[in-house]
C-alpha positions as MATLAB code, in Angstrom:
seq = 'XXXXXXXXXXXXXXXXXXXXXXXXXXXXXXXXXXXXXXXXXXXXXXXXXXXXXXXXXXXXXXXXXXXXXXXXXXXXXXXXXXXXXXXXXXXXXXXXXXXXXXXXXXXXXXXXXXXXXXXXXXXXXXXXXXXXXXXXXXXXXXXXXXXXXXXXXXXXXXXXXXXXXXXXXXXXXXXXXXXXXXXXXXXXXXXXXXXXXXXXXXXXXXXXXXXXXXXXXXXXXXXXXXXXXXXXXXXXXXXXXXXXXXXXXXXXXXXXXXXXXXXXXXXXXXXXXXXXXXXXXXXXXXXXXXXXXXXXXXXXXXXXXXXXXXXXXX';
ca = [
       7.315 -106.244  -43.486;
       6.477 -105.014  -39.966;
       6.393 -101.220  -39.631;
       8.767  -99.925  -36.958;
       7.585  -96.756  -35.222;
      10.298  -94.697  -33.593;
       9.633  -93.228  -30.164;
       8.744  -89.563  -30.195;
      11.390  -88.557  -27.700;
      14.173  -90.420  -29.485;
      13.353  -88.844  -32.825;
      13.048  -85.331  -31.441;
      16.366  -85.757  -29.655;
      17.863  -86.785  -33.008;
      16.646  -83.509  -34.519;
      18.061  -81.617  -31.517;
      21.508  -83.072  -32.064;
      21.317  -82.695  -35.830;
      20.719  -78.960  -35.428;
      23.354  -78.674  -32.707;
      25.953  -80.212  -34.995;
      24.995  -77.983  -37.931;
      25.298  -74.852  -35.799;
      28.591  -76.019  -34.276;
      30.321  -77.395  -37.376;
      29.050  -75.350  -40.327;
      29.961  -71.662  -39.810;
      27.516  -70.589  -42.512;
      24.539  -72.576  -41.226;
      23.492  -69.993  -38.620;
      23.297  -67.254  -41.253;
      21.101  -69.401  -43.494;
      18.963  -70.442  -40.521;
      18.427  -66.875  -39.263;
      17.670  -65.569  -42.746;
      15.038  -68.288  -43.198;
      13.535  -67.209  -39.847;
      13.518  -63.593  -41.079;
      15.668  -62.623  -38.092;
      18.424  -60.023  -38.392;
      21.407  -60.841  -36.207;
      24.236  -59.269  -38.156;
      27.549  -61.057  -37.840;
      26.167  -63.791  -35.603;
      28.949  -66.247  -34.764;
      28.293  -69.423  -32.781;
      30.420  -69.939  -29.678;
      28.610  -72.894  -28.060;
      25.658  -75.240  -28.528;
      23.845  -77.013  -25.683;
      21.312  -79.753  -26.393;
      18.476  -80.167  -23.871;
      19.383  -77.113  -21.763;
      17.750  -76.409  -18.415;
      15.316  -73.491  -18.568;
      16.444  -72.083  -15.242;
      14.787  -74.810  -13.185;
      11.490  -74.632  -15.107;
      11.853  -77.671  -17.322;
      14.134  -78.230  -20.274;
      14.437  -76.853  -23.778;
      15.647  -78.622  -26.896;
      18.622  -76.529  -28.023;
      20.458  -73.427  -26.827;
      22.863  -71.741  -29.250;
      25.223  -69.144  -27.785;
      27.034  -66.607  -29.911;
      28.068  -63.025  -30.505;
      26.956  -60.481  -33.090;
      28.837  -57.822  -35.050;
      28.983  -55.246  -32.237;
      30.495  -57.828  -29.868;
      27.413  -58.272  -27.684;
      26.072  -61.676  -26.736;
      23.161  -63.414  -28.414;
      21.332  -66.643  -27.647;
      18.903  -68.711  -29.709;
      16.479  -70.883  -27.702;
      15.127  -73.521  -30.073;
      12.162  -75.845  -29.524;
      11.759  -78.841  -31.862;
       8.397  -80.474  -32.543;
       7.328  -83.435  -34.645;
       3.962  -84.927  -33.636;
       3.485  -83.936  -30.001;
       1.381  -80.953  -29.033;
       2.854  -78.134  -26.950;
       3.854  -79.095  -23.432;
       2.443  -77.255  -20.413;
       3.266  -73.517  -20.711;
       5.994  -74.354  -23.219;
       6.262  -71.046  -25.086;
       5.718  -69.218  -21.802;
       8.596  -71.082  -20.145;
      10.887  -70.301  -23.075;
       9.938  -66.615  -22.873;
      10.494  -66.598  -19.114;
      13.981  -68.069  -19.463;
      14.752  -65.600  -22.245;
      13.947  -62.867  -19.724;
      16.294  -64.453  -17.191;
      19.122  -64.495  -19.740;
      18.530  -60.808  -20.546;
      18.697  -59.999  -16.845;
      22.059  -61.783  -16.791;
      23.355  -59.461  -19.480;
      22.684  -61.293  -22.732;
      21.606  -58.468  -25.039;
      19.679  -60.509  -27.599;
      17.694  -63.664  -26.825;
      15.332  -65.145  -29.402;
      12.930  -68.076  -29.055;
      12.422  -70.171  -32.189;
      10.035  -73.027  -32.942;
      11.166  -75.646  -35.470;
       8.309  -77.908  -36.561;
       6.661  -79.443  -39.631;
       4.835  -76.910  -41.792;
       1.536  -78.520  -40.792;
       2.185  -78.057  -37.058;
      -0.414  -75.775  -35.468;
       0.932  -75.387  -31.930;
       2.085  -72.188  -30.249;
       3.629  -70.684  -33.396;
       2.700  -67.076  -32.642;
       4.136  -67.245  -29.108;
       7.726  -67.730  -30.269;
       9.834  -64.964  -31.812;
      10.113  -66.980  -35.013;
       8.965  -70.267  -36.504;
      10.782  -72.344  -39.116;
       9.480  -75.455  -40.840;
      11.439  -78.697  -40.778;
      10.965  -78.814  -44.535;
      12.932  -75.573  -44.815;
      15.599  -76.761  -42.377;
      16.257  -79.710  -44.681;
      17.137  -77.328  -47.514;
      19.517  -75.350  -45.257;
      21.771  -78.323  -44.553;
      24.844  -78.264  -46.796;
      27.805  -80.578  -47.307;
      30.427  -81.243  -49.957;
      29.932  -84.954  -49.228;
      26.739  -86.095  -50.991;
      26.441  -89.191  -48.778;
      26.600  -87.120  -45.600;
      24.096  -84.626  -47.012;
      21.646  -87.371  -47.968;
      22.011  -89.042  -44.566;
      21.352  -85.790  -42.684;
      18.329  -84.948  -44.778;
      16.892  -88.439  -44.308;
      16.738  -87.763  -40.555;
      14.349  -84.895  -41.244;
      12.457  -86.845  -43.911;
      11.846  -89.589  -41.345;
      10.468  -87.045  -38.866;
       8.167  -85.570  -41.514;
       6.965  -89.035  -42.527;
       6.038  -89.688  -38.923;
       4.084  -86.442  -38.785;
       2.274  -87.373  -41.981;
       1.137  -90.704  -40.482;
      -2.215  -89.409  -39.218;
      -3.371  -90.777  -35.919;
      -0.103  -92.558  -35.189;
       0.928  -91.977  -31.615;
       3.625  -93.820  -29.712;
       2.732  -93.659  -26.027;
       4.829  -95.061  -23.215;
       2.903  -97.867  -21.447;
       5.274  -97.708  -18.466;
       4.510  -94.020  -17.923;
       0.771  -94.687  -18.165;
       1.163  -97.454  -15.568;
       3.155  -95.139  -13.293;
       0.594  -92.318  -13.544;
      -2.311  -94.723  -12.976;
      -0.684  -96.239   -9.869;
       0.180  -92.761   -8.576;
      -3.338  -91.352   -8.971;
      -4.933  -94.432   -7.416;
      -2.586  -94.271   -4.443;
      -3.041  -90.490   -4.074;
      -6.837  -90.863   -3.997;
      -6.722  -93.467   -1.238;
      -4.035  -91.683    0.776;
      -5.874  -88.352    0.697;
      -9.124  -90.012    1.751;
      -7.415  -91.646    4.745;
      -5.576  -88.473    5.763;
      -8.479  -86.089    5.201;
      -6.582  -84.098    2.573;
      -9.085  -82.803    0.032;
      -6.937  -82.534   -3.075;
      -8.237  -82.689   -6.645;
      -5.917  -84.321   -9.186;
      -6.107  -84.203  -12.995;
      -7.870  -87.138  -14.608;
      -5.848  -90.030  -15.996;
      -5.295  -89.732  -19.743;
      -5.392  -92.739  -22.058;
      -1.722  -92.331  -23.056;
       1.459  -90.572  -21.955;
       4.830  -90.060  -23.535;
       7.929  -91.020  -21.581;
       8.691  -87.406  -20.691;
       5.251  -86.606  -19.220;
       6.675  -86.550  -15.721;
       4.547  -83.782  -14.154;
       1.220  -83.979  -12.369;
       0.143  -80.365  -12.741;
      -2.883  -78.366  -11.624;
      -3.463  -80.133   -8.284;
      -5.985  -78.086   -6.296;
      -7.347  -77.717   -2.755;
     -10.843  -76.196   -2.230;
      -9.689  -73.899    0.606;
      -6.912  -72.329   -1.446;
      -7.533  -69.460   -3.894;
      -7.945  -70.242   -7.588;
      -4.500  -68.841   -8.359;
      -2.816  -71.328   -5.999;
      -2.019  -74.785   -7.366;
       0.265  -77.684   -6.496;
       2.480  -79.627   -8.865;
       4.421  -82.877   -8.508;
       7.452  -83.249  -10.733;
       8.349  -86.955  -10.622;
      11.976  -86.246  -11.455;
      14.182  -83.315  -12.353;
      17.354  -84.547  -14.081;
      19.272  -87.814  -14.292;
      22.043  -86.258  -12.218;
      19.857  -84.673   -9.539;
      17.982  -87.887   -8.647;
      15.203  -85.839   -7.068;
      11.568  -85.029   -7.518;
       9.933  -81.738   -6.536;
       6.651  -80.636   -4.993;
       5.784  -77.082   -6.033;
       3.259  -74.659   -4.612;
       2.557  -72.096   -7.326;
       0.846  -68.741   -6.834;
       0.142  -67.047  -10.173;
      -0.773  -64.300  -10.628;
       0.422  -62.930   -7.309;
      -0.167  -59.559   -5.658;
       2.652  -57.417   -4.307;
       1.364  -57.982   -0.786;
       1.205  -61.771   -1.109;
       4.655  -61.860   -2.699;
       6.096  -60.012    0.303;
       4.147  -62.176    2.763;
       5.486  -65.365    1.186;
       9.037  -64.041    0.981;
       8.903  -63.054    4.652;
       7.834  -66.494    5.892;
       9.316  -69.077    3.536;
       8.959  -72.507    5.161;
      12.217  -74.142    6.240;
      13.782  -76.243    3.506;
      11.810  -74.665    0.653;
      13.338  -73.122   -2.442;
      11.630  -70.010   -3.819;
      11.712  -68.958   -7.463;
       9.948  -66.674   -9.907;
       7.157  -68.203  -11.975;
       5.672  -67.277  -15.354;
       8.125  -64.516  -16.193;
       7.677  -62.862  -12.803;
       3.878  -62.991  -12.781;
       3.901  -65.536  -10.012;
       6.014  -67.256   -7.404;
       6.920  -70.901   -6.825;
       7.892  -72.697   -3.607;
       9.551  -76.084   -4.081;
      10.444  -78.953   -1.761;
      12.632  -81.860   -2.897;
      11.187  -85.369   -2.580;
      12.252  -88.784   -3.814;
      12.042  -89.323   -7.542;
       9.598  -91.583   -9.366;
      10.590  -93.048  -12.721;
       8.757  -95.501  -14.915;
      11.866  -97.661  -15.332;
      11.995  -98.313  -11.564;
       8.225  -98.426  -11.078;
       5.815  -96.888   -8.605;
       6.971  -96.509   -4.985;
       4.247  -95.913   -2.399;
       6.722  -94.581    0.190;
       7.953  -91.881   -2.200;
       4.375  -91.061   -3.180;
       3.377  -90.801    0.493;
       6.325  -88.477    1.140;
       5.203  -86.286   -1.759;
       1.617  -86.130   -0.527;
       2.734  -85.300    3.016;
       4.760  -82.448    1.527;
       1.673  -81.186   -0.299;
      -0.237  -81.272    2.996;
       2.568  -79.300    4.665;
       2.387  -76.652    1.925;
      -1.402  -76.431    2.079;
      -1.315  -76.039    5.868;
       1.483  -73.462    5.607;
      -0.437  -71.372    3.068;
      -3.673  -71.492    5.045;
      -1.851  -70.459    8.250;
       0.101  -67.605    6.713;
      -1.835  -66.232    3.763;
      -5.431  -67.459    3.762;
];
């Protein structure tokens, strides 16, 4: 019998929606979940669950659970699910940054929680709490034994995948897209005299590895990097070129704020430690393939940002 390996993203999404349904449909699940996390949110009552929430424009999370506690104040759980993949770029940091944004908006209590197999060794200590998938399986309850068995098998399947050492399910289309992009970028920069350094091509990518991060220019300070996000959301139909300055001094923050280039969007970065300027560009997706015109537009935008920084802050 041929072994069928599920895609990482599909299986993690299944866990996301499993947890979302438990929080939304079983009033007692949140109490069991929080107790297992050793978190005290007395009287926590779920009011909404959002799978794959935006982290304030800095990527996406896996699950956001909104609720209230006994004193009537708001509380939010930001949950990250992991199976086999390692932590994404600045993952715990991005969760913490968005937690800070929610507190600034008036949410009294915001907690970040990692849900992963017990053997997972990622950024455990950078979340407010960590709960094993093995424990989550025991927290699921139902009066219908068939439903209970079905729900627990979803988690058992995820754990079996984790136990399969060395098994990785890359996305060949994403690898092809990244390879074509980096080859084109190298040739374009050479022709245009733009001395950018890009990260090396990896041997495999998952279908959500849509960023090219840590792009550098030798005449920019070490704290200044460029990033190309191939797409943002299915609805937005847009990519983004970011110029990131982190950490940033008070003087540079004011200088950038005072001379934002036309058409750029400015946002906080790394929980206020830095600043991010973004320009929209066409999106690149592996299902539609590489587009040299979109890539050229993105690279021209990087050149514009490099020239702008050198003229105003260098």
